[in-house]
Structures are given as C-alpha cells and as structure tokens.
Amino acid sequence: MNKVIRVFPHRNSFTPTDDMAFFEEPGLFIPDHDAVHVCCVFTWDIERCKKLQFQWQGRTDKSVLLDGPAFGNSGGEFIPGMYIRPGVTFTSRGCPNNCGFCFVPKREGKLRELSIQPGNIMNANNFLAESKSHRREAYDMLKKQKAIEFKGGLEAARLTDWDIEEMRGIKIRKLFFAADHDGAIPAIRKAAARLLAAGYKRDHLHCYVLIGDDMQKNEVRLLSVCEAGMMPFAQLYQPVERIEYSQEWKRFARLWSRPAFYMAKYNLRPGKAVG
C-alpha cells in the first residue's frame, strides 16, 4: 500500500489522510510510487475521475488505474487504510436482501463475509445478516476498540438478544439503523425498546431514513423513528443516475439531519421518547 498513490475526486470523513492520498491533479512534486489508483465510488464522479486519470498519466510512467464501485467493482478483501481512512472497517460485502431501491446486491452480490480487520467504525452493508460465528469474531475484535460506531445501517429486524448482550460488552458510541421504507418501522420500534431497556440512551441510537418521494409521508416516518426512541438522519435517495433535488427537498433533508432541530421542535431529550 505504501507505494500506491490513491487519488479521490473529493475529500470526506472516510477518505485516507496519509501522504499517498490525493484529491486533485498532481502538483510539482509527487512521492515515489509503483502505481496510481484513481478511486471512483459514485457514477456522477466518473467524468472528474477520468480527467484525474488523464492528468496523472501525464506525470508518471507507472500505471494509472481507474476503478471503483462506480464501475461495478464488487470489492475484494478489505485492506485497512487503503481506500478508506484507518479506523473504518468492513466485515462483509453485499446483502442478502433484494430491496428495489438499493444497488448493493446488484453490485456486490449476496452477502460475502470478509476476514476481520481491526477498526472502531463498522461499515458493512448488513452486519446483522452475517453468521453468528462471524459476528462473534467481530465483537471479540471490538472489545479492544473505543468509541465504536456501527455506521452501515443495521437491519432492526435481524437484531437478536444475543447481539444486544454482545454490544453491552463493548464501548459503543453510536448505533445506526435503517428505516428505508414504512415497513421497517415496526422492527425499529421493537429494536429501540429492547436497546433502551438494555441501558442505551437516545443519543446512542440513530437511524438513517431514506427520503425523496413524498415529503409528508417521509416526515411521518421520521417522526415515527423519533417516537420509537431513535434519532433520525434523513438521506435523500440517489440512484445510479444522480437526482438533482429542489431546494425545498434539500432544506427538508438538512433540517432532519440536525438533531438540535427536531429535538427542540418536539421537546426531546437524550433517552426521552416523544410525548
């Protein structure tokens, strides 16, 4: 990894921060390297990544590879720190579900368990769908970590009492669930009730809520997550071909991604349900 320059179209909270990670065309001086990888996650970044590939090809006699999920790459074994910053880890790829709005199964296939690599930010697409033995290995790894966050979007319907007990034995800062459709709400309510009973507070429990089709119905689902005892985080749906949403939608998503807004509006406190 140390001899591979990785080039990304944008910097974000997950991109690497080492001296071999770049986010623009090459400057006057570039480090010694064996190869250059231009990494493209989203289809709407393809044109920029092609330009970056061309610019880097003009500055090196080494291979300049353009690849990533945007080109259908399903991903192999996870290499910590290579394309994601240190601390973030993946325990599996793919998903056993076939949700019509999600392209993960189409791109990565059914669930594939990966060798467990250390990290405190768990980012698998469906961690709770992994086998119990694999999850046990992951929980054992997490016992050595601090400020743990499950960021991938846990499927509430798959949460077991055993998982809750394992989670109680590690230092969790945040659990992120997913409520991508109205049918997910009953499982969210049940999971929240069990986790709150196990000692977690509202500020531990978060939930991605997919929005972008019907604002009124989306707000009902966001409120349902609040009422269940979790903190919603609105996410505008983006298919392979990027949707440019109106300012009204962007404002709605922004407000429902800020806990201070809905906590104040609905008179909530950490650990307190609506009403």
XYZ file of C-alpha atoms in Angstrom:
275
model
C 0.000 0.000 0.000
C 2.847 2.393 0.819
C 3.940 2.569 -2.830
C 0.468 3.138 -4.293
C -0.792 6.682 -4.797
C -4.570 6.803 -4.369
C -6.473 9.664 -5.999
C -10.035 10.586 -4.955
C -12.454 13.062 -6.595
C -13.431 14.555 -3.234
C -12.258 14.608 0.358
C -14.699 13.381 3.010
C -14.710 11.919 6.506
C -13.904 8.436 5.180
C -11.086 9.162 2.710
C -7.498 8.368 3.750
C -5.295 11.147 5.105
C -1.797 9.755 4.533
C 0.827 11.336 2.253
C -0.033 8.967 -0.614
C -3.675 10.107 -0.810
C -4.502 12.924 -3.275
C -7.687 14.788 -4.215
C -6.671 16.755 -7.291
C -4.259 16.803 -10.220
C -0.581 16.143 -9.401
C 1.462 19.041 -8.095
C 5.076 19.906 -8.800
C 6.399 17.107 -6.612
C 4.858 13.666 -6.192
C 6.127 10.879 -3.915
C 7.957 7.812 -5.155
C 5.388 5.210 -6.188
C 4.805 1.952 -8.040
C 1.271 2.692 -9.259
C -1.549 5.232 -9.148
C -5.132 4.233 -8.394
C -7.933 6.710 -9.167
C -10.846 5.674 -6.960
C -14.432 6.356 -8.067
C -17.358 5.468 -5.789
C -20.273 7.321 -7.418
C -21.272 7.334 -11.078
C -21.696 11.121 -11.042
C -17.959 11.440 -10.307
C -16.883 9.366 -13.320
C -16.077 12.316 -15.599
C -13.973 14.033 -12.948
C -12.147 10.785 -12.238
C -11.405 10.307 -15.940
C -9.858 13.781 -16.003
C -7.795 12.949 -12.921
C -6.600 9.742 -14.571
C -5.536 11.687 -17.673
C -3.722 14.320 -15.587
C -1.837 11.728 -13.551
C -0.917 9.747 -16.666
C 0.901 12.853 -17.868
C 3.078 12.933 -14.742
C 4.121 9.319 -14.258
C 5.473 6.418 -16.264
C 3.711 3.970 -13.910
C 0.256 2.515 -14.456
C -2.715 4.743 -13.583
C -5.746 2.569 -12.840
C -9.276 3.995 -12.810
C -11.686 1.748 -10.907
C -14.117 1.539 -8.022
C -17.782 0.854 -7.217
C -18.935 3.324 -9.892
C -17.532 0.921 -12.497
C -19.219 -2.134 -10.976
C -16.266 -3.268 -8.874
C -17.775 -5.551 -6.230
C -14.744 -5.274 -3.952
C -12.411 -7.993 -2.731
C -10.824 -8.492 0.662
C -10.771 -5.346 2.738
C -7.342 -3.704 3.165
C -7.381 -1.291 6.131
C -6.321 2.244 5.257
C -6.049 1.618 1.514
C -9.157 3.325 0.134
C -10.815 4.185 3.463
C -9.181 6.006 6.359
C -7.708 3.947 9.220
C -10.271 3.035 11.849
C -13.037 2.215 9.364
C -13.510 -1.499 8.736
C -15.736 -3.786 6.666
C -16.650 -7.268 7.889
C -18.666 -8.214 4.794
C -19.751 -7.060 1.366
C -23.094 -7.427 -0.346
C -26.517 -8.013 1.186
C -28.975 -10.945 1.214
C -31.973 -8.634 0.756
C -33.350 -7.506 -2.598
C -34.692 -4.015 -1.905
C -35.725 -2.401 -5.186
C -34.163 0.968 -4.321
C -30.754 -0.458 -3.325
C -27.996 -1.344 -5.797
C -25.725 -3.098 -3.247
C -26.897 -6.657 -4.118
C -26.664 -5.870 -7.832
C -23.120 -4.527 -7.484
C -21.674 -6.675 -4.691
C -23.924 -9.731 -4.849
C -25.217 -11.702 -1.901
C -23.501 -11.417 1.451
C -19.778 -12.287 1.467
C -18.033 -12.417 4.816
C -14.530 -10.948 4.934
C -11.625 -11.599 7.243
C -11.994 -9.458 10.356
C -9.734 -6.405 10.349
C -9.372 -4.056 13.345
C -11.303 -0.800 13.450
C -13.837 1.072 15.532
C -16.117 2.246 12.684
C -18.132 -0.728 11.400
C -19.315 -0.040 7.871
C -20.687 -3.317 6.492
C -23.892 -3.060 4.463
C -25.712 -5.606 6.642
C -23.646 -6.651 9.648
C -26.531 -8.416 11.398
C -27.042 -10.678 8.365
C -23.577 -12.178 8.873
C -23.320 -15.598 10.512
C -23.308 -15.716 14.294
C -19.762 -17.091 14.350
C -18.539 -14.243 12.154
C -20.326 -11.646 14.267
C -18.800 -13.195 17.382
C -15.341 -12.764 15.868
C -16.181 -9.134 15.073
C -17.427 -8.476 18.610
C -14.222 -10.006 20.005
C -12.191 -7.602 17.850
C -14.329 -4.680 19.015
C -13.609 -5.441 22.667
C -10.187 -3.888 22.022
C -11.655 -0.732 20.439
C -13.082 2.518 21.824
C -15.769 4.949 20.588
C -17.327 2.241 18.420
C -19.862 3.196 15.767
C -21.934 0.859 13.606
C -22.321 3.162 10.595
C -23.515 0.786 7.885
C -27.191 0.877 8.806
C -28.199 -2.076 10.962
C -31.294 -4.032 9.937
C -33.511 -3.831 13.024
C -35.457 -6.980 12.153
C -32.259 -9.048 12.478
C -31.271 -7.724 15.919
C -31.190 -10.575 18.454
C -30.983 -10.636 22.236
C -27.548 -12.227 21.807
C -26.353 -9.270 19.713
C -27.632 -6.820 22.318
C -25.740 -8.665 25.051
C -22.565 -8.671 22.948
C -22.974 -4.950 22.284
C -23.292 -4.302 26.006
C -19.782 -5.724 26.394
C -18.104 -3.206 24.057
C -17.668 0.587 24.133
C -20.342 1.760 21.721
C -20.775 5.440 20.933
C -23.402 5.160 18.201
C -25.583 2.514 16.592
C -27.063 3.417 13.203
C -30.134 1.533 11.996
C -32.042 1.994 8.727
C -35.693 2.807 8.009
C -35.703 2.965 4.228
C -39.453 2.316 3.926
C -42.570 2.400 6.100
C -42.487 -1.361 6.586
C -39.278 -1.036 8.620
C -40.921 0.980 11.409
C -42.361 -1.917 13.496
C -38.901 -3.509 13.713
C -37.356 -0.119 14.571
C -39.845 0.298 17.430
C -39.081 -3.167 18.766
C -35.295 -2.747 18.480
C -35.369 0.676 20.141
C -37.474 -0.589 23.045
C -35.099 -3.501 23.660
C -31.981 -1.341 23.432
C -33.410 1.351 25.712
C -34.353 -1.367 28.199
C -30.767 -2.666 27.965
C -29.444 0.709 29.120
C -28.802 2.616 25.906
C -29.894 6.252 25.606
C -31.460 8.022 22.651
C -28.132 9.645 21.775
C -26.669 6.148 21.242
C -29.447 5.169 18.825
C -29.562 6.682 15.340
C -31.479 5.746 12.218
C -30.971 6.541 8.542
C -34.315 7.440 6.964
C -34.487 7.336 3.171
C -36.479 10.255 1.744
C -37.177 11.917 -1.586
C -40.545 10.684 -2.880
C -43.337 12.117 -0.692
C -42.363 14.791 1.827
C -45.435 14.411 4.015
C -45.127 10.626 4.228
C -41.376 10.910 4.762
C -41.940 13.250 7.707
C -44.364 10.759 9.248
C -41.652 8.080 9.039
C -39.067 10.453 10.528
C -41.430 11.217 13.405
C -42.103 7.503 13.871
C -38.377 6.949 14.358
C -38.366 9.761 16.940
C -41.352 8.254 18.714
C -39.598 4.885 18.809
C -36.675 6.429 20.702
C -34.049 6.799 17.973
C -32.554 9.924 16.395
C -33.396 10.075 12.660
C -30.911 11.099 9.992
C -32.602 11.918 6.679
C -30.899 10.772 3.478
C -32.083 11.796 0.022
C -32.390 8.786 -2.268
C -29.785 8.706 -5.022
C -29.983 6.084 -7.801
C -27.144 5.284 -10.183
C -28.077 8.348 -12.233
C -27.915 11.249 -9.790
C -31.123 13.152 -8.972
C -30.853 16.926 -8.549
C -33.364 17.689 -5.821
C -35.160 21.003 -5.314
C -34.066 23.458 -2.644
C -37.172 22.526 -0.678
C -36.097 18.886 -0.538
C -32.533 19.826 0.337
C -33.771 22.071 3.138
C -36.042 19.319 4.445
C -33.181 16.800 4.435
C -30.826 19.252 6.109
C -33.263 20.015 8.922
C -33.923 16.332 9.555
C -30.196 15.629 9.684
C -29.698 18.047 12.577
C -30.729 16.611 15.941
C -30.847 20.073 17.513
C -33.731 20.940 15.165
C -36.070 18.081 15.860
C -35.001 17.686 19.485
C -36.078 21.298 20.097
C -39.180 21.182 17.904
C -40.561 18.089 19.597
C -39.193 18.823 23.083
C -36.951 15.768 23.199
C -34.071 14.880 25.473
C -31.483 12.095 25.115
C -33.218 8.955 26.320
C -36.700 10.540 26.214
C -39.350 9.474 23.720
C -41.831 11.785 22.027
C -44.875 12.833 24.068
